[in-house]
Coordinates of C-alpha atoms and ligand atoms in Angstrom, one line a residue:
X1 CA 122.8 17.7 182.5
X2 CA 123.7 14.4 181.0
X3 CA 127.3 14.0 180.7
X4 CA 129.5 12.0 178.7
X5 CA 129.7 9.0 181.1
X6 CA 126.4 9.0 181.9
X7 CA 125.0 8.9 179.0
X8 CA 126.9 5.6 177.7
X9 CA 126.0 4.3 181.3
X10 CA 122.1 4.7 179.9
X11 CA 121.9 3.4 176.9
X12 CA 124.7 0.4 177.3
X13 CA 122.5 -0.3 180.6
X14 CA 119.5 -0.8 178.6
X15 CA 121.1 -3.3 176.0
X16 CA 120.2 -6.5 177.9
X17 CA 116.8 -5.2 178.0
X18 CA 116.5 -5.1 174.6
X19 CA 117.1 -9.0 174.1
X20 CA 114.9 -10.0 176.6
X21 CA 112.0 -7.5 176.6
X22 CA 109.6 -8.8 174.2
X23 CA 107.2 -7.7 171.5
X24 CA 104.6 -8.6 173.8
X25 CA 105.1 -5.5 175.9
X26 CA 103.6 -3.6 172.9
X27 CA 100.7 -5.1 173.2
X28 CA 99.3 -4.1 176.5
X29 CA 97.8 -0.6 175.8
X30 CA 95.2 -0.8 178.7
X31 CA 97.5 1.4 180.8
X32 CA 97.7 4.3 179.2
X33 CA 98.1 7.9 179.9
X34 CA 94.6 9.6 180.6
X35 CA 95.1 12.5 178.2
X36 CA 96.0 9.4 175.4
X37 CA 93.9 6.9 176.4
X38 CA 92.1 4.7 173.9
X39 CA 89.2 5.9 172.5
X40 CA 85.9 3.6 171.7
X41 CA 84.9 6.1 168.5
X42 CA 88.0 6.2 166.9
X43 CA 88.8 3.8 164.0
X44 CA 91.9 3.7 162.9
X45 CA 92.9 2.8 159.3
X46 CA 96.5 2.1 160.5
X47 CA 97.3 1.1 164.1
X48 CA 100.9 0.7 165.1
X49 CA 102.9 -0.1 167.9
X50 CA 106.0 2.1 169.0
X51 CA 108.3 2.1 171.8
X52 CA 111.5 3.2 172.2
X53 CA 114.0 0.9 173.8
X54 CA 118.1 1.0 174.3
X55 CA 120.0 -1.0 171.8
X56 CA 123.5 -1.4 170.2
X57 CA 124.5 -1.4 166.3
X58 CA 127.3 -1.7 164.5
X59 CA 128.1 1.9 163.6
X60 CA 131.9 2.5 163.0
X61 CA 134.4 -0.5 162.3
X62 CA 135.0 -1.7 165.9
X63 CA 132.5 -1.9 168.4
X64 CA 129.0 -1.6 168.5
X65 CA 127.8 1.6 169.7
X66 CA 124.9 2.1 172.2
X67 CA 122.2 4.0 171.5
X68 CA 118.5 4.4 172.0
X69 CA 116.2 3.3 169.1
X70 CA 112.1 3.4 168.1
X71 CA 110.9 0.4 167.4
X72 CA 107.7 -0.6 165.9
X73 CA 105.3 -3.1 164.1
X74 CA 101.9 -2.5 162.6
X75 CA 99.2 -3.6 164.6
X76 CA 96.5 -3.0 162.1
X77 CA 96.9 -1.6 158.5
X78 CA 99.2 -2.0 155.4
X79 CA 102.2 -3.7 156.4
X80 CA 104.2 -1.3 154.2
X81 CA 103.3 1.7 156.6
X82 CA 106.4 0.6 158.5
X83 CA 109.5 0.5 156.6
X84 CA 113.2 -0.1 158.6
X85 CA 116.6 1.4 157.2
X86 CA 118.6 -1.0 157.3
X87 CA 121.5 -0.9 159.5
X88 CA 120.3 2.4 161.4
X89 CA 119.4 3.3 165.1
X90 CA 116.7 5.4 163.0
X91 CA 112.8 4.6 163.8
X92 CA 111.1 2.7 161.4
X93 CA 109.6 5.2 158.3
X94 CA 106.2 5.4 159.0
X95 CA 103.6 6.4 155.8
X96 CA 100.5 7.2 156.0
X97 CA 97.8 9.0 153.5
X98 CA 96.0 11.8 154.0
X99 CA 92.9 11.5 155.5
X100 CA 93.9 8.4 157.2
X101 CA 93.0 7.6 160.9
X102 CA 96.5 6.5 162.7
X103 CA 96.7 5.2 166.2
X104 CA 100.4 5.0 167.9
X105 CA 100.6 3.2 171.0
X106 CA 104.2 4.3 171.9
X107 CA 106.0 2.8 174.9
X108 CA 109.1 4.1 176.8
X109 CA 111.1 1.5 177.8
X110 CA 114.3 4.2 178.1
X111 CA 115.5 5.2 181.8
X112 CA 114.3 8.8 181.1
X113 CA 110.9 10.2 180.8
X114 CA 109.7 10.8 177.6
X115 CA 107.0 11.6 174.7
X116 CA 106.7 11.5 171.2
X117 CA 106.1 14.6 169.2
X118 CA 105.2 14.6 165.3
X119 CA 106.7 17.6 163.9
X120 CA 105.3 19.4 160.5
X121 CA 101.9 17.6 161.7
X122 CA 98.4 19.4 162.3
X123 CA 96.9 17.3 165.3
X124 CA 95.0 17.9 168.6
X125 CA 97.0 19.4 171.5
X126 CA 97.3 16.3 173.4
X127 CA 98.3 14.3 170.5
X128 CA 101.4 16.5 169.4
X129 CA 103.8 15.7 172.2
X130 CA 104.2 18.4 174.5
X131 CA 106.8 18.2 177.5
X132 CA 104.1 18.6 180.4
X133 CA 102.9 15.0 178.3
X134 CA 106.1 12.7 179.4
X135 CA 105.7 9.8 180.6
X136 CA 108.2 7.5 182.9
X137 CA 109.8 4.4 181.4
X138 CA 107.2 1.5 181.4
X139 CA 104.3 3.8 180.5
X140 CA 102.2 3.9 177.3
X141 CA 101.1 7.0 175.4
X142 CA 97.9 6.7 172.9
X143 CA 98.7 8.7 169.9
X144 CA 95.1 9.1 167.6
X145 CA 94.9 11.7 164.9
X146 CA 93.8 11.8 161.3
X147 CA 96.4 12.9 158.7
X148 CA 95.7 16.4 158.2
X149 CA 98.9 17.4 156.3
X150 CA 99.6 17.6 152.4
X151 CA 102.0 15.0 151.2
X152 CA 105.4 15.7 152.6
X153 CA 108.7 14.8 154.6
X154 CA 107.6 14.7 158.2
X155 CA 109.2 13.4 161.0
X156 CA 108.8 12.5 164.5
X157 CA 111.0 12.6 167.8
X158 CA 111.0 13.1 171.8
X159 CA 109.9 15.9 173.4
X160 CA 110.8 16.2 177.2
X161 CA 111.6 19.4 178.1
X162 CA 115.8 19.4 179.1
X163 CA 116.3 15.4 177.4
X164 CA 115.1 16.5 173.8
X165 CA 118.8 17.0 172.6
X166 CA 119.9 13.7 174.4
X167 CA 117.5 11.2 173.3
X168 CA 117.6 12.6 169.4
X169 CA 121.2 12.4 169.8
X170 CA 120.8 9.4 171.6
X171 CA 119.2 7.5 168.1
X172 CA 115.6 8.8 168.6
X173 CA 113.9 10.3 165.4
X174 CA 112.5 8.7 162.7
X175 CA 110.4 10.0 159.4
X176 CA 107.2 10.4 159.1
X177 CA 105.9 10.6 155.0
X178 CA 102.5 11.5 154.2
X179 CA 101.3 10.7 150.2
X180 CA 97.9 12.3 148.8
X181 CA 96.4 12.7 145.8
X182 CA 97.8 15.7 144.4
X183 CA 101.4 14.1 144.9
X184 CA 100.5 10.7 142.8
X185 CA 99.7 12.7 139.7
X186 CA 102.7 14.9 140.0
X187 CA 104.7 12.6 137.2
X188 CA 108.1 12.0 140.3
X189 CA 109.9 9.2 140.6
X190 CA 108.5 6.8 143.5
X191 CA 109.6 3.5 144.7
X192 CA 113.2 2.7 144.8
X193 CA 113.6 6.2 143.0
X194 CA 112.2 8.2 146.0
X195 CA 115.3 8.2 148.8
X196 CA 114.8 9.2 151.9
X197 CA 118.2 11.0 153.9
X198 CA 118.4 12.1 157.4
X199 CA 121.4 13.7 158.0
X200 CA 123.1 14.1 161.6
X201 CA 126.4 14.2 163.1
X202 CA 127.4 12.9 166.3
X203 CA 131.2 12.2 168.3
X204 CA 132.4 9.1 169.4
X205 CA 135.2 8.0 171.7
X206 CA 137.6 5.4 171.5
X207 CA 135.4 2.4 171.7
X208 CA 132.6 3.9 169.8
X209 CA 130.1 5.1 172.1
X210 CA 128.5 8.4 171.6
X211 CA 130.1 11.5 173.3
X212 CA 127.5 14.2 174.4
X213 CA 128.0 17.4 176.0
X214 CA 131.0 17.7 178.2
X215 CA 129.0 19.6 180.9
X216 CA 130.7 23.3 179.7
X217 CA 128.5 25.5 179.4
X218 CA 129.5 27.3 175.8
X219 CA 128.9 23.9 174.3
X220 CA 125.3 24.0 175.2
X221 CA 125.3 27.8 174.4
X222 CA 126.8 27.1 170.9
X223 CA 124.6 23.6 170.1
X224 CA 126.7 20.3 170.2
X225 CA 128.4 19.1 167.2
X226 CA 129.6 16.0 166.2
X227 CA 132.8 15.0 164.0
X228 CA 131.1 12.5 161.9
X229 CA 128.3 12.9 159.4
X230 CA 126.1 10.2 159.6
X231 CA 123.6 9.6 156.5
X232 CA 120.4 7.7 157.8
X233 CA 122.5 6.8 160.9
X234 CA 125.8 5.6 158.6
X235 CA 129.1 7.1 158.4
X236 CA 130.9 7.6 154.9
X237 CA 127.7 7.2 153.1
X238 CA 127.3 6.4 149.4
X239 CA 123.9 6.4 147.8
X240 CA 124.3 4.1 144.4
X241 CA 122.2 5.3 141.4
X242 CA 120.5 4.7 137.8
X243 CA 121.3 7.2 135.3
X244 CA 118.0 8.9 135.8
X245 CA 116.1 11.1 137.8
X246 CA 115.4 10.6 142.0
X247 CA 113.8 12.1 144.5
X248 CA 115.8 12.6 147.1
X249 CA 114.7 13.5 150.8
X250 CA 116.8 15.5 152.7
X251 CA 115.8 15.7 156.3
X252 CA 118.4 17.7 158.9
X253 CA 117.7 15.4 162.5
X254 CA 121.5 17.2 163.5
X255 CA 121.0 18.7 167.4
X256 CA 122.9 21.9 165.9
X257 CA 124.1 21.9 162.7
X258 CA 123.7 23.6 159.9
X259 CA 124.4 22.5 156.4
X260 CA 124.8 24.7 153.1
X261 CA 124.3 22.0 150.6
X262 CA 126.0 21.9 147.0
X263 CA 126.7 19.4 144.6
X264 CA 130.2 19.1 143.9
X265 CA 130.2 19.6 140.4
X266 CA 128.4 23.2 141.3
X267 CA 125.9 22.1 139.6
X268 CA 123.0 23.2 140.7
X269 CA 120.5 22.0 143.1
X270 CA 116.6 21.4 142.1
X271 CA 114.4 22.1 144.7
X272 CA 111.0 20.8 144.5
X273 CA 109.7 20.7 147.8
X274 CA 109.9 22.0 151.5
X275 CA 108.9 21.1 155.2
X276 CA 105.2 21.1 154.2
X277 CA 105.4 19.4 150.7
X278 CA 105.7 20.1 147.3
X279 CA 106.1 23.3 145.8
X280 CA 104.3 24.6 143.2
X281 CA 107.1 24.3 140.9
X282 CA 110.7 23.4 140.9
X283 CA 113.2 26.0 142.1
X284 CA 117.0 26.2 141.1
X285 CA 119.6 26.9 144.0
X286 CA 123.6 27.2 143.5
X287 CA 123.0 25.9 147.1
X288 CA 120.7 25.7 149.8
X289 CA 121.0 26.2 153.7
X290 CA 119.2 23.4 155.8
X291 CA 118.9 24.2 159.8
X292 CA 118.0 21.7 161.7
X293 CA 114.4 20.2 161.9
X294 CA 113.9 21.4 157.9
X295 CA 113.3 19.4 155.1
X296 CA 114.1 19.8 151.6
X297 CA 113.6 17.5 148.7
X298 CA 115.4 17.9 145.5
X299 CA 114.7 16.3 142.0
X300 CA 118.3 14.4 141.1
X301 CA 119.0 14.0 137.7
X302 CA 121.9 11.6 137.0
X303 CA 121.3 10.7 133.6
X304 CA 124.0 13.0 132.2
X305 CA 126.8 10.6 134.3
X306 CA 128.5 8.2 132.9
X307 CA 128.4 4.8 134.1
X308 CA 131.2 4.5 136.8
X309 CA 131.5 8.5 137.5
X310 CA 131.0 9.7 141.0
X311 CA 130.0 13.0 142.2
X312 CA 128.7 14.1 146.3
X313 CA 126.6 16.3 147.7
X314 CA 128.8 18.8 149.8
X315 CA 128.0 21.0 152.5
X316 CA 129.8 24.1 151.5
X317 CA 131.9 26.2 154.1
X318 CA 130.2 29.2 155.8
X319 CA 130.3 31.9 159.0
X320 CA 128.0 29.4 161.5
X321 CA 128.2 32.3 164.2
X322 CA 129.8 30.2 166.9
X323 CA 130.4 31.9 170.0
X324 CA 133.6 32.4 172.3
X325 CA 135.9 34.9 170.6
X326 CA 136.7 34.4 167.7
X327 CA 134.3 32.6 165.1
X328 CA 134.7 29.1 163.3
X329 CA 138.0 27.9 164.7
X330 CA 139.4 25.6 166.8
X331 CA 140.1 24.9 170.6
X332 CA 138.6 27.9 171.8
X333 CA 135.2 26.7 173.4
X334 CA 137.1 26.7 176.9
X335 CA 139.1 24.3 176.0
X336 CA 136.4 21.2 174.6
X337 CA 137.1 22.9 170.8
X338 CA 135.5 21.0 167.8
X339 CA 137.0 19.7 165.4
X340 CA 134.1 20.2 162.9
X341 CA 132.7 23.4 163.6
X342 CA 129.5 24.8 162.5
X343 CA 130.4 26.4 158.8
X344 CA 133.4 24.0 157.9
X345 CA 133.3 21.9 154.5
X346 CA 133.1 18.4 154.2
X347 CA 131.1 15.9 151.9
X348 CA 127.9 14.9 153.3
X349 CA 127.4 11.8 151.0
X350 CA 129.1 10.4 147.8
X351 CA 127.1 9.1 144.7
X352 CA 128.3 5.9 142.9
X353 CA 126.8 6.2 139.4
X354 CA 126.7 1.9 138.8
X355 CA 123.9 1.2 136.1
X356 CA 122.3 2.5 133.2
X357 CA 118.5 3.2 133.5
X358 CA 115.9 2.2 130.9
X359 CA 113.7 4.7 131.3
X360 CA 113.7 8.1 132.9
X361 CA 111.3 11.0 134.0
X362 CA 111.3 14.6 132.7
X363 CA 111.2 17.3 135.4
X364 CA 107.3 18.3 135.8
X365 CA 106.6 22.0 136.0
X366 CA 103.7 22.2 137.5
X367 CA 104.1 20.4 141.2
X368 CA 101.4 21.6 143.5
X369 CA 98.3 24.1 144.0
X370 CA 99.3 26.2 147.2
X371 CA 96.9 29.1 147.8
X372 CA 98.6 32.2 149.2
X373 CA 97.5 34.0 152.4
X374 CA 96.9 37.3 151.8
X375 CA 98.7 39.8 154.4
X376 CA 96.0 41.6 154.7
X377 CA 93.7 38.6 156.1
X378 CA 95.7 38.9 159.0
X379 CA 94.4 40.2 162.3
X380 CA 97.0 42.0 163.1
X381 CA 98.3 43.0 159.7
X382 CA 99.1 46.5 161.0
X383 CA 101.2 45.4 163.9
X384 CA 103.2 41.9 163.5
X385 CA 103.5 40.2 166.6
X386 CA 107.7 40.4 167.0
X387 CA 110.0 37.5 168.7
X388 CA 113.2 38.6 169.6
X389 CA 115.9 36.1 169.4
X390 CA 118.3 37.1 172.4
X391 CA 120.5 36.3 175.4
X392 CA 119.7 36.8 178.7
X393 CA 121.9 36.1 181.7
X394 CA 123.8 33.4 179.6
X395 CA 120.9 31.5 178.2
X396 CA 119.3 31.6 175.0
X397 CA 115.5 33.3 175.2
X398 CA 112.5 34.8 173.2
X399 CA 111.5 38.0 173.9
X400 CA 113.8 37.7 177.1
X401 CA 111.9 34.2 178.6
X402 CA 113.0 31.1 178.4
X403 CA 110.7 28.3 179.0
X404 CA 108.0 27.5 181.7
X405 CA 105.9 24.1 181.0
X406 CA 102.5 26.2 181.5
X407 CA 103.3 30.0 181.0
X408 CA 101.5 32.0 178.1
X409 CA 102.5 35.3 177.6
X410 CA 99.6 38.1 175.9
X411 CA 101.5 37.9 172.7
X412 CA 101.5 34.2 173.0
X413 CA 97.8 34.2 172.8
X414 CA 96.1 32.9 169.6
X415 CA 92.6 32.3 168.5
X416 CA 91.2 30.1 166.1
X417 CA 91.0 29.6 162.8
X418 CA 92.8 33.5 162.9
X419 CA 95.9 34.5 160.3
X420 CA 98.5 36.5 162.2
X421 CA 102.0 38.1 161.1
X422 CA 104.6 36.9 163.3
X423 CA 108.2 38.4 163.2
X424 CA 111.5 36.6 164.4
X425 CA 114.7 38.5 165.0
X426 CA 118.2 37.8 165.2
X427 CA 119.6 40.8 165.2
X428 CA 121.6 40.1 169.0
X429 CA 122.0 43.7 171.2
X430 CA 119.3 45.2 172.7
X431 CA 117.5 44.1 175.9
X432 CA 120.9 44.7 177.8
X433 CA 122.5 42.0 176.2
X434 CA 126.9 42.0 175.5
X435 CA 127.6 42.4 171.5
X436 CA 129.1 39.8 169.5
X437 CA 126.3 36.8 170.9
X438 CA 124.6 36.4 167.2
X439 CA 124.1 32.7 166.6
X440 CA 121.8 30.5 163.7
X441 CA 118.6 30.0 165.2
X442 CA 116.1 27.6 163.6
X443 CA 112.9 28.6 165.0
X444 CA 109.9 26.3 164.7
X445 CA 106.3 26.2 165.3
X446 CA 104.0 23.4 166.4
X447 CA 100.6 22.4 164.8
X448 CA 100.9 24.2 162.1
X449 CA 102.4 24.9 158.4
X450 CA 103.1 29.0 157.7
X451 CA 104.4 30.9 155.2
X452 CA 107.4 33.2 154.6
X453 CA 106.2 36.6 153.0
X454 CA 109.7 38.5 153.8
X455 CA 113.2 38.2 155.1
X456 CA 115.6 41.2 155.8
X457 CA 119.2 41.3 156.4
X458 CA 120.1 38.2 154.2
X459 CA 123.4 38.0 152.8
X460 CA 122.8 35.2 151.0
X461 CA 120.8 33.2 148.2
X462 CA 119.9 29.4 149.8
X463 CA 117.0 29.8 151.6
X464 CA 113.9 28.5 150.1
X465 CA 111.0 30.4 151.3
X466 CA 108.0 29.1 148.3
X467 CA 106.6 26.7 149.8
X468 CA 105.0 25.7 153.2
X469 CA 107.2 25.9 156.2
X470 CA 107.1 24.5 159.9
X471 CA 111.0 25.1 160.2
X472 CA 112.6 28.5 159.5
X473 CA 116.4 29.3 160.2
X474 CA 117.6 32.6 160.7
X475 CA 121.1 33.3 160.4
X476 CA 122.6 36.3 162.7
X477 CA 121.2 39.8 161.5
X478 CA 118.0 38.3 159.8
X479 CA 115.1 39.1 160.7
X480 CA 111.7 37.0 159.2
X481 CA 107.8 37.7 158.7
X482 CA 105.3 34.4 158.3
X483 CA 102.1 34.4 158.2
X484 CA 100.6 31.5 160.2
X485 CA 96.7 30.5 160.2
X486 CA 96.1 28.8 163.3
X487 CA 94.0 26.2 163.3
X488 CA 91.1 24.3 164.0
X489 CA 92.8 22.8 167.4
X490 CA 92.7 24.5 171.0
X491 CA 95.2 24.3 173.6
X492 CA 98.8 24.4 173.9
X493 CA 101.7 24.0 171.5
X494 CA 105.2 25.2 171.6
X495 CA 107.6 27.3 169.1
X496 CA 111.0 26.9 170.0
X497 CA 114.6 27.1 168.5
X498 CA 115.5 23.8 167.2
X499 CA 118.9 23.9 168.0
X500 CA 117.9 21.2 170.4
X501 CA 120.8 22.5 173.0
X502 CA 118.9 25.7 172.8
X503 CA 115.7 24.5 173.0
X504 CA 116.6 22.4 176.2
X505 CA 118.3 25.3 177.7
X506 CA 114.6 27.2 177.3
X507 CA 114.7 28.6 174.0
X508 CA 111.3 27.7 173.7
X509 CA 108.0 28.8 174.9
X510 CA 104.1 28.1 174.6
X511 CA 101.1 29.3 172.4
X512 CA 98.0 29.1 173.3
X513 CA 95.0 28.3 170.5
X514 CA 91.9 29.4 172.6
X515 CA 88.6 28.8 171.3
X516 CA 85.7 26.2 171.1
X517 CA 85.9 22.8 169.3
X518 CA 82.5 23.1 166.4
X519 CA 81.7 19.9 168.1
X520 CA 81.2 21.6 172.0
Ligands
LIG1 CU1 111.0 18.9 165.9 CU2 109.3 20.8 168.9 O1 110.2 19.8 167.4
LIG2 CU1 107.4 20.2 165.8
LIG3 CU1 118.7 28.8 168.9

């Protein structure tokens, strides 16, 4: 467990690193991990370099704040598939188009053992990032895959099995957007009018360096949360617009929180796409829940503001679950406490309405083409494979085991190219567990995009469940039913919560897609 001191020990360790460790390093692939290693048939149409390296950036007023950062530069390819936020430990944006070949050659130039995973995309098992993959600081990884997915908000982070919640916390996440065809000629607003947002929260202490978990145990049982709310890495965010329409990007990169997003004007929210892209057409919300890992995009009209006005998007109070007694209060996590709990109010960004637009879009209708699975397609239609959500012997499990880097249970078993019903449940009790222990879980599946066909137990309205989902949060006493077509890639891929304290703990296990490649 890393604690608090260590973990500013690391990163403010690897600052000088930073100045004198040059770009150069990128460039030597040769040594790279068997399973990654380059490949003479594969072409890519974009070929970057990545590593991720310890840093420092101005954060709060003050002192700079250590933190761990990807870094990158396009080796080969449109120099525009690499964009950096300004001012942000984020990695750069990386866009691609479907169909396109990509090569990645990461480095890890951080003390810990690491590996990159691309979550929401459809690649080969030894591209997407699995722990049993890390590799020790000075080491290069190969990524090479072709864009499978449908234009979306994707993103990519580190994956070593225990560190996951450190490094992410630590600065390490970036987006990932995919563009296609069907996206172009859906009539939204693009350039400067498409806005990507990661939101996270972290803690800081007195001279500004990050505070991670404390080392007590309910902390990691509950999922660490920070104080501040940090918009694409800055606090006290304000995103200045046009009086016209955006497209606004909402990614949640936060280790444990969950945010229940309004606008405060209750206006209401326009959906118009999910984790795996558009939707087929826009949806309304009063407001929307957003667990960690999920995106959500939303079409922002602000052409009915005056020049001058203001208004924010809010993440609205709710019951987060927390465990230790009582629920969403104060002090009582043995003591550590938070003083932004998971469920409490605040504003999660302010918008400055500053100039009037010339021109503005009209809301399409029609977004997307997404073809249903049918139910009864699936192999198992008759008996949905079930995943209980539930504690055992103080850690977080599924179906009662937490994770092994190797294991495959039967029911963890796929084959290829099949449509199955899984089930999550969150419904706490059973398997001997003590009552009271219900907590948000936002469960998540590698490889591949599903769909939701039912949720029970919901006592609420912001879920968005239309469109294509890698990301799914269940709130205590719901239970959900996907249908998930696995795909045209063998081998070994994880579902896990991504409460990333969770998923450390072992709240995550392995599938296995068996079958043979077309080409064997
Ligand atoms: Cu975003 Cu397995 O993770
Ligand atoms: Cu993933
Ligand atoms: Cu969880």
């Amino acid at each position: 467990m890393i604690n608090r001191r260590q973990f500013i020990q690391i990163t403010g360790a690897g600052a000088a690193g930073l100045i004198t460790g040059s770009m150069t390093s990128l460039l030597k692939a040769g040594k790279a991990n068997a399973a990654g290693n380059i490949s003479s048939g594969f072409t890519p149409d974009l070929d970057i370099a990545l590593k991720a390296t310890a840093g420092e950036i101005p954060i709060l007023p003050g002192n700079p704040t250590g933190v761990w950062q990807f870094q990158g530069r396009v080796l080969k390819g449109d120099r525009a598939s690499l964009a950096s936020l300004d001012r942000s430990y984020l990695g750069p944006i990386i866009r691609a188009r479907r169909g396109q070949k990509v090569r990645i050659r990461f480095t890890n130039e951080i003390a810990d053992q690491t590996i990159v995973h691309w979550h929401g995309l459809h690649v080969p098992a030894a591209m997407d990032g699995h722990p049993r993959l890390v590799i020790p600081r000075g080491e290069d990884y190969v990524y090479e895959f072709e864009v499978r997915n449908r234009a979306g908000t994707y993103w990519y982070h580190p994956h070593p099995h225990g560190l996951t919640g450190s490094q992410v916390y630590g600065g390490l996440a970036g987006l990932f957007l995919v563009s296609d065809e069907e996206e172009e000629t859906a009539g939204l607003p693009s350039g400067e009018h498409d806005i990507p947002l990661v939101l996270q929260d972290r803690a800081f202490d007195s001279s500004n360096q990050l505070i991670y978990l404390s080392g007590h145990h309910m902390e990691q049982m509950n999922g660490f949360l920070g104080d501040w709310i940090l918009v694409n890495g800055q606090p006290d965010f304000i995103l200045p617009v046009a009086t016209r329409a955006y497209r606004l990007r909402l990614l949640n990169g936060s280790n444990s929180r969950i945010y229940k997003l309004a606008w405060k004007d209750n206006s209401p929210l326009t959906v118009i796409a999910t984790d795996g892209g558009l939707l087929e057409k826009p949806v309304q919300r009063r407001y929307v829940m957003l667990g960690p890992g999920e995106r959500l995009e939303l079409w922002a009209d602000f052409s009915r503001y005056a020049v001058g006005s203001e208004t924010a998007l809010v993440s609205l109070p709710f019951d987060g679950g927390m465990m230790g007694g009582g629920r969403r209060g104060r002090g009582m996590m043995g003591g550590s406490g938070y003083a932004l709990s998971n469920g409490t109010g605040f504003p999660v960004f302010k918008v400055r309405v500053n100039r009037p637009a010339k021109a503005n879009l009209t809301l399409p209708q029609r977004l997307s083409t997404i073809k249903r699975y049918d139910p009864a397609d699936a192999v198992n239609r008759e008996d949905p494979k079930r995943f209980h959500l539930v504690m055992r012997h103080m850690a977080w499990t599924i179906n009662g085991r937490t994770f092994r880097m190797e294991e495959v249970a039967p029911e963890e078993r796929v084959a290829m190219n099949t449509l199955e019903v899984w089930e999550f449940i969150n419904e706490g009790g059973g398997m001997g567990m003590m009552g009271g222990m219900d907590m948000p879980h936002p469960i998540h599946l590698h490889g591949m995009q599903f769909q939701v066909i039912q949720r029970r137990g919901v006592q609420h309205e912001g879920y968005v469940d239309e469109g294509w989902k890698d990301t799914v949060l269940l709130m205590p006493g719901e239970r959900v039913r996907l249908l998930v077509r696995f795909g045209d890639y063998p081998g070994l891929f994880l579902y896990h919560c991504h409460n990333l304290e969770h998923e450390d703990m072992g709240m995550m296990r392995n599938y296995l897609v068996e079958g043979k490649t077309s080409a064997a």
